[in-house]
Short mmCIF file of C-alpha atoms in Angstrom, two decimals:
data_model
loop_
_atom_site.label_atom_id
_atom_site.label_comp_id
_atom_site.label_asym_id
_atom_site.label_seq_id
_atom_site.Cartn_x
_atom_site.Cartn_y
_atom_site.Cartn_z
CA MET A 30 -16.21 -47.65 -24.60
CA TYR A 31 -17.78 -45.82 -22.62
CA GLU A 32 -16.91 -45.53 -18.55
CA ARG A 33 -19.33 -43.05 -16.34
CA THR A 34 -18.37 -42.74 -12.77
CA SER A 35 -20.06 -41.11 -10.14
CA VAL A 36 -19.40 -40.13 -6.12
CA LEU A 37 -20.72 -37.43 -4.13
CA TYR A 38 -18.71 -37.29 -1.09
CA GLU A 39 -21.33 -35.03 1.90
CA SER A 40 -18.87 -35.06 4.88
CA THR A 41 -17.38 -31.77 4.49
CA SER A 42 -19.63 -30.50 1.99
CA VAL A 43 -18.16 -31.38 -0.80
CA LEU A 44 -19.60 -32.72 -3.65
CA TYR A 45 -17.71 -34.61 -6.56
CA GLU A 46 -18.53 -35.98 -9.39
CA SER A 47 -16.07 -38.37 -11.63
CA THR A 48 -16.87 -38.63 -15.81
CA ARG A 49 -14.60 -40.43 -17.93
CA VAL A 50 -15.07 -40.74 -21.85
CA LEU A 51 -12.74 -43.22 -24.08
CA TYR A 52 -13.22 -42.94 -27.47
CA GLU A 53 -11.58 -45.23 -29.18
CA SER A 54 -13.50 -44.62 -32.76
CA ASN A 55 -10.39 -41.64 -33.81
CA SER A 56 -8.26 -42.64 -31.57
CA VAL A 57 -9.21 -39.94 -29.33
CA LEU A 58 -9.08 -40.33 -25.32
CA TYR A 59 -10.78 -38.01 -23.83
CA GLU A 60 -11.81 -37.21 -20.41
CA ARG A 61 -13.53 -34.59 -17.54
CA THR A 62 -13.76 -34.28 -14.51
CA SER A 63 -16.40 -32.07 -12.47
CA VAL A 64 -16.63 -30.72 -8.87
CA LEU A 65 -19.28 -29.63 -8.08
CA TYR A 66 -17.94 -27.77 -3.75
CA GLU A 67 -19.86 -26.00 -1.53
CA ARG A 68 -18.41 -24.82 1.46
CA THR A 69 -19.27 -23.07 4.30
CA SER A 70 -18.01 -19.64 6.33
CA VAL A 71 -18.95 -18.95 9.53
CA LEU A 72 -20.17 -15.59 10.89
CA TYR A 73 -18.70 -14.98 14.83
CA GLU A 74 -20.26 -12.23 16.76
CA SER A 75 -19.10 -12.46 19.55
CA THR A 76 -21.25 -15.04 21.75
CA SER A 77 -23.52 -15.91 18.28
CA VAL A 78 -22.89 -18.26 16.18
CA LEU A 79 -24.24 -16.64 12.33
CA TYR A 80 -23.90 -19.28 8.66
CA GLU A 81 -23.70 -18.62 5.32
CA SER A 82 -22.73 -21.00 2.90
CA THR A 83 -20.88 -20.06 -0.37
CA ARG A 84 -21.63 -22.58 -3.61
CA VAL A 85 -19.26 -23.05 -6.48
CA LEU A 86 -19.24 -25.04 -9.10
CA TYR A 87 -16.86 -26.50 -10.77
CA ASP A 88 -17.27 -27.77 -14.12
CA SER A 89 -14.29 -29.14 -17.11
CA THR A 90 -15.69 -26.60 -19.60
CA SER A 91 -17.88 -23.97 -18.24
CA VAL A 92 -17.28 -22.53 -14.78
CA MET A 93 -20.48 -21.47 -12.78
CA TYR A 94 -19.70 -19.43 -9.52
CA GLU A 95 -22.10 -18.42 -6.88
CA SER A 96 -20.13 -16.79 -3.57
CA THR A 97 -21.53 -15.09 0.05
CA ASN A 98 -19.92 -12.35 1.19
CA VAL A 99 -19.20 -12.65 5.09
CA PRO A 100 -19.06 -9.60 7.22
CA TYR A 101 -16.59 -10.07 9.97
CA GLU A 102 -16.71 -7.79 12.32
CA SER A 103 -14.54 -8.98 16.01
CA THR A 104 -11.79 -7.47 16.99
CA SER A 105 -13.68 -4.26 13.57
CA GLY A 106 -12.28 -6.49 11.36
CA LEU A 107 -14.08 -7.32 7.23
CA TYR A 108 -13.37 -10.09 6.07
CA GLU A 109 -14.45 -11.80 3.07
CA SER A 110 -14.17 -14.84 2.41
CA THR A 111 -11.97 -16.45 -0.36
CA ARG A 112 -13.06 -17.10 -3.94
CA VAL A 113 -11.45 -20.08 -6.13
CA LEU A 114 -12.49 -20.76 -9.28
CA HIS A 115 -10.86 -23.69 -10.71
CA GLU A 116 -10.86 -24.98 -14.83
CA SER A 117 -9.16 -27.99 -15.56
CA THR A 118 -9.37 -29.92 -19.45
CA SER A 119 -7.49 -32.61 -20.63
CA VAL A 120 -7.65 -33.84 -24.17
CA LEU A 121 -5.18 -36.15 -25.33
CA TYR A 122 -5.28 -36.69 -29.99
CA GLU A 123 -3.66 -39.51 -30.88
CA SER A 124 -4.88 -39.72 -34.36
CA THR A 125 -2.87 -36.55 -35.28
CA SER A 126 0.12 -37.20 -33.04
CA VAL A 127 -0.38 -33.80 -31.06
CA LEU A 128 -1.42 -33.20 -27.30
CA TYR A 129 -2.94 -31.23 -26.40
CA GLU A 130 -3.59 -29.89 -22.19
CA ARG A 131 -4.68 -26.67 -20.65
CA THR A 132 -5.10 -25.22 -17.67
CA SER A 133 -6.97 -22.90 -16.29
CA VAL A 134 -6.37 -21.44 -13.24
CA LEU A 135 -8.48 -18.46 -12.02
CA TYR A 136 -7.48 -17.60 -8.31
CA GLU A 137 -8.40 -14.93 -6.37
CA SER A 138 -7.01 -15.04 -1.96
CA THR A 139 -8.50 -13.88 0.49
CA ARG A 140 -9.53 -9.82 1.07
CA VAL A 141 -9.04 -8.32 4.58
CA LEU A 142 -9.65 -5.27 5.94
CA TYR A 143 -8.44 -3.82 9.06
CA GLU A 144 -10.07 -1.11 10.67
CA SER A 145 -8.73 -1.51 14.15
CA THR A 146 -5.43 -0.16 13.74
CA SER A 147 -6.94 1.90 11.47
CA VAL A 148 -4.72 0.01 8.22
CA LEU A 149 -5.73 -0.84 4.82
CA TYR A 150 -5.02 -4.11 4.06
CA GLU A 151 -5.27 -6.28 0.38
CA SER A 152 -3.56 -8.79 -0.21
CA THR A 153 -2.21 -10.54 -4.03
CA SER A 154 -5.39 -11.37 -5.72
CA VAL A 155 -3.58 -13.86 -8.87
CA LEU A 156 -5.05 -14.50 -12.02
CA TYR A 157 -3.22 -17.59 -13.78
CA GLU A 158 -3.94 -19.51 -16.28
CA SER A 159 -0.87 -21.88 -18.28
CA THR A 160 -1.42 -23.75 -21.84
CA ARG A 161 0.41 -25.82 -23.19
CA VAL A 162 0.65 -27.86 -27.05
CA LEU A 163 2.65 -30.35 -27.91
CA TYR A 164 2.67 -31.53 -31.85
CA GLU A 165 4.51 -34.19 -32.49
CA SER A 166 3.88 -34.02 -35.89
CA THR A 167 5.91 -30.87 -37.04
CA SER A 168 8.29 -31.25 -34.20
CA VAL A 169 7.16 -27.66 -32.28
CA MET A 170 6.88 -27.23 -28.91
CA TYR A 171 5.05 -24.82 -27.50
CA GLU A 172 4.31 -23.27 -24.55
CA ARG A 173 2.41 -20.59 -22.72
CA THR A 174 1.89 -19.21 -19.55
CA SER A 175 0.55 -16.31 -18.65
CA VAL A 176 0.32 -14.46 -15.13
CA LEU A 177 -1.43 -11.56 -13.92
CA TYR A 178 -0.43 -9.94 -10.96
CA GLU A 179 -2.85 -7.15 -9.10
CA SER A 180 -1.20 -7.05 -5.92
CA THR A 181 1.71 -3.87 -6.31
CA SER A 182 -0.19 -2.67 -9.35
CA VAL A 183 1.73 -5.41 -11.82
CA LEU A 184 1.18 -7.12 -14.83
CA TYR A 185 3.21 -10.01 -15.57
CA GLU A 186 3.55 -11.70 -19.13
CA SER A 187 5.57 -14.49 -19.08
CA THR A 188 5.41 -16.22 -22.60
CA ARG A 189 8.14 -19.31 -23.15
CA VAL A 190 7.92 -20.96 -27.17
CA LEU A 191 10.77 -24.02 -27.81
CA TYR A 192 10.91 -24.38 -31.98
CA GLU A 193 12.68 -27.95 -32.38
CA SER A 194 12.36 -27.33 -35.87
CA ASN A 195 14.29 -24.13 -36.95
CA SER A 196 16.65 -25.62 -33.72
CA VAL A 197 15.70 -21.58 -32.37
CA LEU A 198 14.53 -21.11 -28.63
CA TYR A 199 12.16 -17.71 -27.82
CA GLU A 200 11.64 -16.85 -25.05
CA ARG A 201 9.32 -13.39 -23.66
CA THR A 202 9.32 -11.90 -20.63
CA SER A 203 6.95 -8.82 -20.36
CA VAL A 204 6.23 -6.66 -17.29
CA LEU A 205 4.10 -3.84 -17.25
CA TYR A 206 4.00 -1.56 -14.14
CA GLU A 207 0.99 0.44 -13.24
#
């Protein structure tokens, strides 16, 4: 069973494409969503306005990223637009009684430099990746969450593992300070 739906939204410079595929022969449900996003950054200089576009391509299997830095010179500030990378893939396997769901999100927040007051400020950059795997056949539940915080030179990684077969709960938290 194959079903495909393509929708293009041109308002607010957003392109959206959705593809849904259902495989019934091997009892596998696969759903894919591709989002093509194009936004527009604005550069203000006194009375004139300059437009520089930023293209971000989202794909469920691969990520293509293309950005354009936008300098913001008013009030003696340097502005660089936010970069967001998002990748999402959901796969359900019914034949082997395994539920696998993976969501990877790479997020880099806005970076702003203030020169007027001689202050250098850089906001937090967060890399987030979450992987959740549920094994029903072996009665094992595994969930892992890795978070990297680059602000204040701190690297944080958390791993949570739940074993139901032998009634053991294991949770690990690692914190690295540079």
